[in-house]
Amino acid sequence: MMIVMKESATTDQVEAVVRQVEHVGARAHVSKGELHTVIGAIGDREHVANLELDGMPGVDHVVPITRPYKLASLQFKREEYSVFDIGGRKVGGNNFMMIAGPCTIESRDQMLTAAAAVHEAGAQLLRGGAYKPRTSPYSFQGLGEGGLRLLAEAREETGMPVVTELMDVRDLEPILEVADVIQVGARNMQNYTLLTEIGRAGRPVILKRGLSAQLEELLMAAEYVLKEGNEEVILCERGIRTFESGYRFTLDLMAIPVLKQHTHLPVIVDPSHAAGRRDLVLPMSMAAAAAGADGVIVEVHPDPEHAICDGPQQLRTTEFEHYLRQVEAAASLAGKEVAAKV
Ligand code: PEP
Ligand code: MN
């Protein structure tokens, strides 16, 4: 339930409503808008429904939120999409965010070359995995803290904010020292203890859709992060498992407009992991951009033939600028702009 206070409501009146909400064991989430303060009452549905707040001083009106996710719902933000600032780069609204970089951090040379190329072409955020969720336990698992140091160096050299995956809460501290955005991989989308810790860490998050997750499950996962007070969650469609075997996953582009009907959170697309093949990355990125995605996260490598991980799907650094320009043109069809190079 969402309690919209009057423009003239006093702090005491807001506090009185909060007390009333908390009295039935629910949580009160206060958000101060330009004109109105809105209080989200989150908790047991029945207890909250029995609260009679309409008549309390300072209350303008009460809106029931019918979805199981509350803080993630578009209703909760009064039909306004969220825009976040990540190191001076905006995501959401009319901004199209280009996130690019290698699948995994392999070496200083590889990381710095990739970073310089994507920066030069005009990407806003740099990706690079130091902890890798590999299907086989015998595959390369990432450079760990050594990789994070290289990512920090790439950030220093280019000035780009960086995103990297956190797989295990035990690695939170070193990740927090480097990451401007924390990525939760598809395989961890429903790792609720991890989501809760990330929520408490208060750093922007890219939350990837699980391989077989429904959109409502993705939104409930986001709710775990939001519930801890971390409002900066970016949802990422990265392909789901279907019966089709002609490509790695099926990129669910319908997720973009459907998520946008239900949530205020930005929605980006990862065409690289969905396709598993370089030739599909550009058409799928353009389609995602034209469908209204708030950005893409794409893998780029200086020498994909010798990449340790995901070589066949990584764009070559030499083709990245052309790729970006094409995606930019598609994004403009949906009224979004890639920010000018910083
Ligand atoms: C990744 O982005 O590095 C990754 C492993 O993606 P996903 O979790 O979507 O498979
Ligand atoms: Mn990868």
Short mmCIF file of C-alpha atoms and ligand atoms in Angstrom, two decimals:
data_model
loop_
_atom_site.label_atom_id
_atom_site.label_comp_id
_atom_site.label_asym_id
_atom_site.label_seq_id
_atom_site.Cartn_x
_atom_site.Cartn_y
_atom_site.Cartn_z
CA MET A 1 0.00 0.00 0.00
CA MET A 2 1.18 3.47 -0.81
CA ILE A 3 0.19 6.44 1.34
CA VAL A 4 0.43 9.75 -0.49
CA MET A 5 0.72 12.67 1.92
CA LYS A 6 -0.69 16.12 1.21
CA GLU A 7 1.66 18.80 -0.03
CA SER A 8 1.09 20.59 3.27
CA ALA A 9 1.76 17.52 5.46
CA THR A 10 4.11 18.18 8.37
CA THR A 11 7.01 16.01 9.52
CA ASP A 12 4.98 15.06 12.61
CA GLN A 13 2.11 13.88 10.43
CA VAL A 14 4.46 11.78 8.30
CA GLU A 15 5.97 10.29 11.46
CA ALA A 16 2.54 9.49 12.85
CA VAL A 17 1.68 7.50 9.71
CA VAL A 18 5.03 5.70 9.87
CA ARG A 19 4.34 4.75 13.51
CA GLN A 20 0.92 3.43 12.59
CA VAL A 21 2.37 1.29 9.78
CA GLU A 22 5.12 -0.06 12.02
CA HIS A 23 2.62 -0.78 14.76
CA VAL A 24 1.16 -3.65 12.70
CA GLY A 25 4.63 -5.07 12.06
CA ALA A 26 4.91 -3.62 8.54
CA ARG A 27 7.81 -1.58 7.20
CA ALA A 28 7.44 2.04 6.21
CA HIS A 29 9.51 3.24 3.29
CA VAL A 30 9.43 7.03 3.13
CA SER A 31 10.27 8.76 -0.12
CA LYS A 32 10.20 12.52 -0.36
CA GLY A 33 9.12 13.77 -3.77
CA GLU A 34 9.21 17.34 -5.00
CA LEU A 35 5.64 17.98 -3.88
CA HIS A 36 4.44 14.99 -1.93
CA THR A 37 5.96 12.59 0.55
CA VAL A 38 4.95 9.02 -0.23
CA ILE A 39 5.07 6.24 2.35
CA GLY A 40 5.21 2.66 1.16
CA ALA A 41 3.74 0.24 3.70
CA ILE A 42 5.35 -3.11 3.11
CA GLY A 43 4.51 -6.21 5.02
CA ASP A 44 1.87 -8.79 5.59
CA ARG A 45 -0.87 -8.05 3.09
CA GLU A 46 -3.76 -8.52 5.52
CA HIS A 47 -2.31 -6.44 8.33
CA VAL A 48 -1.51 -3.61 5.96
CA ALA A 49 -4.94 -3.76 4.33
CA ASN A 50 -6.59 -3.34 7.73
CA LEU A 51 -4.80 -0.09 8.40
CA GLU A 52 -7.22 2.77 8.10
CA LEU A 53 -4.99 5.62 7.15
CA ASP A 54 -7.25 7.61 4.85
CA GLY A 55 -8.56 9.74 7.68
CA MET A 56 -5.24 10.51 9.35
CA PRO A 57 -4.08 14.13 9.38
CA GLY A 58 -1.87 14.98 6.43
CA VAL A 59 -2.89 11.96 4.34
CA ASP A 60 -4.04 12.84 0.82
CA HIS A 61 -4.97 9.38 -0.42
CA VAL A 62 -4.05 5.71 -0.16
CA VAL A 63 -3.27 3.53 -3.18
CA PRO A 64 -3.23 -0.25 -2.87
CA ILE A 65 -0.28 -1.88 -4.65
CA THR A 66 -1.61 -5.11 -6.05
CA ARG A 67 1.64 -6.69 -7.25
CA PRO A 68 3.76 -8.87 -4.95
CA TYR A 69 6.72 -6.54 -5.55
CA LYS A 70 6.21 -3.06 -4.14
CA LEU A 71 9.35 -0.92 -4.25
CA ALA A 72 10.12 -2.15 -7.77
CA SER A 73 6.66 -1.34 -9.09
CA LEU A 74 5.97 1.55 -11.42
CA GLN A 75 2.98 2.36 -9.23
CA PHE A 76 5.26 2.95 -6.26
CA LYS A 77 7.14 5.65 -8.18
CA ARG A 78 3.86 7.17 -9.29
CA GLU A 79 4.42 6.11 -12.90
CA GLU A 80 7.82 7.77 -13.20
CA TYR A 81 10.88 5.91 -14.48
CA SER A 82 14.02 6.03 -12.36
CA VAL A 83 17.16 7.71 -13.63
CA PHE A 84 20.45 7.03 -11.82
CA ASP A 85 23.80 8.65 -12.05
CA ILE A 86 26.79 6.32 -12.20
CA GLY A 87 30.01 8.29 -11.95
CA GLY A 88 28.50 11.13 -13.98
CA ARG A 89 26.85 8.81 -16.57
CA LYS A 90 23.10 8.55 -16.55
CA VAL A 91 21.00 5.43 -16.95
CA GLY A 92 17.21 5.44 -17.42
CA GLY A 93 14.88 8.02 -18.92
CA ASN A 94 16.09 9.22 -22.31
CA ASN A 95 19.62 7.95 -21.73
CA PHE A 96 20.96 4.89 -23.49
CA MET A 97 23.89 3.38 -21.63
CA MET A 98 26.57 1.49 -23.51
CA ILE A 99 28.45 -0.90 -21.24
CA ALA A 100 31.33 -2.75 -22.87
CA GLY A 101 34.49 -4.68 -22.09
CA PRO A 102 35.87 -8.18 -22.00
CA CYS A 103 34.06 -11.19 -20.58
CA THR A 104 36.84 -11.86 -18.14
CA ILE A 105 39.95 -9.98 -17.09
CA GLU A 106 42.84 -12.05 -18.44
CA SER A 107 45.94 -9.86 -18.35
CA ARG A 108 47.02 -6.25 -17.96
CA ASP A 109 47.55 -5.85 -21.68
CA GLN A 110 44.20 -7.38 -22.63
CA MET A 111 42.25 -5.35 -20.06
CA LEU A 112 43.89 -2.01 -20.79
CA THR A 113 43.67 -2.46 -24.58
CA ALA A 114 39.98 -3.33 -24.41
CA ALA A 115 39.29 -0.46 -22.00
CA ALA A 116 41.06 2.12 -24.17
CA ALA A 117 39.19 0.93 -27.29
CA VAL A 118 35.69 1.00 -25.82
CA HIS A 119 36.38 4.33 -24.15
CA GLU A 120 37.69 5.86 -27.36
CA ALA A 121 34.60 4.69 -29.25
CA GLY A 122 32.28 6.25 -26.66
CA ALA A 123 31.13 3.53 -24.22
CA GLN A 124 30.07 4.86 -20.81
CA LEU A 125 30.79 1.95 -18.52
CA LEU A 126 33.52 -0.66 -18.57
CA ARG A 127 32.81 -4.33 -17.80
CA GLY A 128 35.27 -7.03 -16.80
CA GLY A 129 34.82 -10.20 -14.75
CA ALA A 130 37.25 -11.09 -11.98
CA TYR A 131 35.08 -13.84 -10.47
CA LYS A 132 33.52 -15.96 -13.20
CA PRO A 133 30.48 -18.22 -12.87
CA ARG A 134 31.64 -21.10 -15.10
CA THR A 135 29.50 -24.12 -15.93
CA SER A 136 32.50 -26.39 -15.44
CA PRO A 137 34.48 -26.26 -12.19
CA TYR A 138 37.57 -27.11 -14.29
CA SER A 139 37.29 -23.97 -16.45
CA PHE A 140 39.17 -20.75 -15.66
CA GLN A 141 37.44 -19.16 -12.67
CA GLY A 142 38.79 -15.62 -13.04
CA LEU A 143 41.81 -13.76 -11.65
CA GLY A 144 39.99 -12.73 -8.47
CA GLU A 145 41.60 -9.87 -6.58
CA GLY A 146 44.43 -9.66 -9.13
CA GLY A 147 41.77 -9.05 -11.79
CA LEU A 148 40.14 -6.36 -9.68
CA ARG A 149 43.47 -4.53 -9.47
CA LEU A 150 43.71 -4.54 -13.28
CA LEU A 151 40.14 -3.30 -13.52
CA ALA A 152 40.99 -0.46 -11.12
CA GLU A 153 43.95 0.43 -13.33
CA ALA A 154 41.73 0.49 -16.42
CA ARG A 155 39.33 2.77 -14.59
CA GLU A 156 42.18 5.05 -13.61
CA GLU A 157 43.47 5.22 -17.19
CA THR A 158 40.15 5.81 -18.93
CA GLY A 159 38.09 7.50 -16.20
CA MET A 160 35.27 5.06 -16.92
CA PRO A 161 33.18 3.68 -14.05
CA VAL A 162 33.46 -0.12 -13.89
CA VAL A 163 31.07 -3.02 -13.41
CA THR A 164 32.10 -6.45 -12.21
CA GLU A 165 30.33 -9.54 -10.92
CA LEU A 166 30.04 -10.51 -7.27
CA MET A 167 29.39 -14.23 -6.85
CA ASP A 168 30.11 -14.73 -3.19
CA VAL A 169 29.47 -12.43 -0.22
CA ARG A 170 33.00 -13.24 1.01
CA ASP A 171 34.35 -11.18 -1.90
CA LEU A 172 32.20 -8.15 -1.20
CA GLU A 173 34.93 -6.09 0.44
CA PRO A 174 37.50 -6.19 -2.39
CA ILE A 175 34.72 -5.67 -4.94
CA LEU A 176 33.46 -2.60 -3.09
CA GLU A 177 36.94 -1.10 -3.32
CA VAL A 178 36.80 -1.15 -7.12
CA ALA A 179 33.29 -1.57 -8.52
CA ASP A 180 31.09 1.40 -9.34
CA VAL A 181 28.36 -1.10 -10.20
CA ILE A 182 28.03 -4.64 -8.88
CA GLN A 183 26.74 -7.29 -11.25
CA VAL A 184 24.64 -10.19 -10.04
CA GLY A 185 24.93 -12.97 -12.60
CA ALA A 186 22.03 -14.97 -14.00
CA ARG A 187 22.96 -17.98 -11.89
CA ASN A 188 22.72 -15.95 -8.70
CA MET A 189 19.50 -14.08 -9.44
CA GLN A 190 17.70 -15.95 -6.69
CA ASN A 191 20.55 -16.03 -4.19
CA TYR A 192 18.59 -14.06 -1.64
CA THR A 193 21.32 -13.73 0.97
CA LEU A 194 23.65 -12.30 -1.67
CA LEU A 195 20.94 -9.88 -2.83
CA THR A 196 20.30 -8.73 0.73
CA GLU A 197 24.01 -8.06 1.35
CA ILE A 198 24.28 -6.14 -1.92
CA GLY A 199 21.21 -4.16 -0.92
CA ARG A 200 23.00 -3.15 2.26
CA ALA A 201 26.20 -2.28 0.39
CA GLY A 202 24.37 0.60 -1.28
CA ARG A 203 26.18 0.38 -4.62
CA PRO A 204 24.30 0.40 -7.97
CA VAL A 205 23.50 -3.11 -9.16
CA ILE A 206 22.97 -4.84 -12.50
CA LEU A 207 20.68 -7.76 -11.79
CA LYS A 208 20.65 -10.35 -14.57
CA ARG A 209 17.60 -12.45 -15.27
CA GLY A 210 18.00 -16.11 -14.31
CA LEU A 211 18.23 -18.67 -17.11
CA SER A 212 14.67 -19.84 -16.47
CA ALA A 213 13.27 -16.98 -14.44
CA GLN A 214 9.93 -15.38 -15.06
CA LEU A 215 9.76 -11.59 -15.10
CA GLU A 216 7.86 -11.54 -11.83
CA GLU A 217 10.65 -13.58 -10.23
CA LEU A 218 13.20 -11.09 -11.56
CA LEU A 219 11.22 -8.24 -10.01
CA MET A 220 10.94 -10.08 -6.71
CA ALA A 221 14.73 -10.56 -6.75
CA ALA A 222 15.14 -6.80 -7.32
CA GLU A 223 12.79 -6.23 -4.39
CA TYR A 224 15.31 -7.99 -2.10
CA VAL A 225 17.92 -5.35 -2.99
CA LEU A 226 15.50 -2.41 -2.87
CA LYS A 227 14.10 -3.50 0.48
CA GLU A 228 17.50 -2.86 2.09
CA GLY A 229 17.40 0.76 0.98
CA ASN A 230 19.43 0.39 -2.22
CA GLU A 231 17.34 2.03 -4.92
CA GLU A 232 19.74 1.73 -7.83
CA VAL A 233 18.91 -1.56 -9.49
CA ILE A 234 19.23 -2.06 -13.24
CA LEU A 235 17.47 -5.13 -14.64
CA CYS A 236 19.17 -7.10 -17.40
CA GLU A 237 17.59 -9.45 -19.92
CA ARG A 238 20.32 -11.89 -21.03
CA GLY A 239 18.43 -14.67 -22.76
CA ILE A 240 16.40 -17.51 -21.33
CA ARG A 241 16.38 -21.26 -21.84
CA THR A 242 13.94 -22.50 -24.42
CA PHE A 243 13.71 -25.62 -26.61
CA GLU A 244 15.56 -23.85 -29.45
CA SER A 245 19.09 -25.19 -29.90
CA GLY A 246 20.22 -23.08 -32.87
CA TYR A 247 21.75 -20.56 -30.49
CA ARG A 248 22.76 -20.47 -26.85
CA PHE A 249 19.71 -18.82 -25.27
CA THR A 250 16.58 -17.09 -26.56
CA LEU A 251 16.80 -13.33 -26.12
CA ASP A 252 13.42 -12.33 -24.76
CA LEU A 253 12.98 -8.86 -26.20
CA MET A 254 9.35 -8.73 -25.14
CA ALA A 255 10.70 -8.49 -21.60
CA ILE A 256 11.66 -4.87 -22.33
CA PRO A 257 8.22 -3.34 -22.96
CA VAL A 258 6.56 -5.68 -20.47
CA LEU A 259 8.99 -4.81 -17.66
CA LYS A 260 8.49 -1.17 -18.50
CA GLN A 261 4.76 -1.57 -17.93
CA HIS A 262 5.41 -2.84 -14.42
CA THR A 263 8.58 -1.29 -13.04
CA HIS A 264 10.35 2.06 -12.83
CA LEU A 265 13.76 0.38 -12.87
CA PRO A 266 15.99 0.73 -15.95
CA VAL A 267 16.10 -2.33 -18.23
CA ILE A 268 19.21 -3.23 -20.21
CA VAL A 269 20.01 -6.17 -22.49
CA ASP A 270 23.02 -8.46 -22.77
CA PRO A 271 23.08 -9.71 -26.36
CA SER A 272 26.47 -11.44 -25.97
CA HIS A 273 25.53 -14.14 -23.48
CA ALA A 274 22.13 -14.65 -25.08
CA ALA A 275 23.58 -15.30 -28.53
CA GLY A 276 26.89 -16.97 -27.74
CA ARG A 277 27.81 -15.85 -31.29
CA ARG A 278 29.34 -12.61 -32.50
CA ASP A 279 27.21 -12.32 -35.66
CA LEU A 280 23.98 -12.03 -33.67
CA VAL A 281 25.22 -9.36 -31.28
CA LEU A 282 24.65 -6.33 -33.53
CA PRO A 283 21.14 -7.24 -34.78
CA MET A 284 19.98 -8.17 -31.28
CA SER A 285 21.45 -4.99 -29.79
CA MET A 286 19.71 -2.87 -32.41
CA ALA A 287 16.42 -4.66 -31.81
CA ALA A 288 16.78 -4.18 -28.05
CA ALA A 289 17.54 -0.49 -28.48
CA ALA A 290 14.62 0.05 -30.83
CA ALA A 291 12.34 -1.78 -28.39
CA GLY A 292 13.15 0.78 -25.70
CA ALA A 293 15.99 -0.80 -23.70
CA ASP A 294 17.90 1.62 -21.47
CA GLY A 295 21.22 0.21 -22.58
CA VAL A 296 23.23 -2.85 -23.50
CA ILE A 297 26.09 -4.67 -21.85
CA VAL A 298 28.29 -6.21 -24.51
CA GLU A 299 31.52 -8.21 -24.54
CA VAL A 300 34.48 -6.76 -26.44
CA HIS A 301 37.98 -8.28 -26.69
CA PRO A 302 41.16 -7.24 -28.53
CA ASP A 303 41.81 -10.83 -29.67
CA PRO A 304 38.67 -12.96 -29.29
CA GLU A 305 40.28 -15.95 -31.04
CA HIS A 306 42.59 -16.29 -28.05
CA ALA A 307 40.14 -15.26 -25.33
CA ILE A 308 40.12 -17.53 -22.28
CA CYS A 309 36.35 -17.37 -22.05
CA ASP A 310 33.43 -16.65 -24.42
CA GLY A 311 35.69 -15.91 -27.43
CA PRO A 312 33.08 -16.67 -30.14
CA GLN A 313 30.65 -14.05 -28.83
CA GLN A 314 33.02 -11.18 -28.07
CA LEU A 315 33.12 -8.27 -30.52
CA ARG A 316 36.55 -7.25 -31.75
CA THR A 317 37.81 -3.95 -30.40
CA THR A 318 38.36 -2.86 -34.03
CA GLU A 319 34.67 -3.28 -34.90
CA PHE A 320 33.27 -1.77 -31.71
CA GLU A 321 32.93 1.83 -32.87
CA HIS A 322 30.90 0.81 -35.93
CA TYR A 323 28.76 -1.38 -33.66
CA LEU A 324 28.14 1.49 -31.24
CA ARG A 325 27.09 3.89 -34.01
CA GLN A 326 24.54 1.40 -35.34
CA VAL A 327 23.07 0.75 -31.91
CA GLU A 328 22.98 4.47 -31.24
CA ALA A 329 20.88 4.96 -34.40
CA ALA A 330 18.45 2.26 -33.26
CA ALA A 331 18.21 3.80 -29.77
CA SER A 332 17.27 7.14 -31.29
CA LEU A 333 14.18 5.45 -32.79
CA ALA A 334 13.03 4.87 -29.22
CA GLY A 335 13.86 8.47 -28.27
CA LYS A 336 17.07 7.62 -26.39
CA GLU A 337 20.52 9.05 -26.72
CA VAL A 338 23.98 7.69 -25.99
CA ALA A 339 25.66 10.36 -23.88
CA ALA A 340 28.57 12.22 -25.45
CA LYS A 341 32.03 10.88 -24.69
CA VAL A 342 33.46 11.98 -21.34
C1 PEP B 1 28.70 -12.24 -17.49
O1 PEP B 1 28.09 -11.20 -17.81
O2 PEP B 1 29.92 -12.26 -17.33
C2 PEP B 1 27.93 -13.49 -17.32
C3 PEP B 1 28.52 -14.60 -16.90
O3 PEP B 1 26.63 -13.39 -17.66
P1 PEP B 1 25.37 -14.27 -17.17
O4 PEP B 1 25.37 -14.25 -15.67
O5 PEP B 1 24.22 -13.55 -17.77
O6 PEP B 1 25.54 -15.64 -17.73
MN MN B 2 31.09 -13.91 -20.84
#
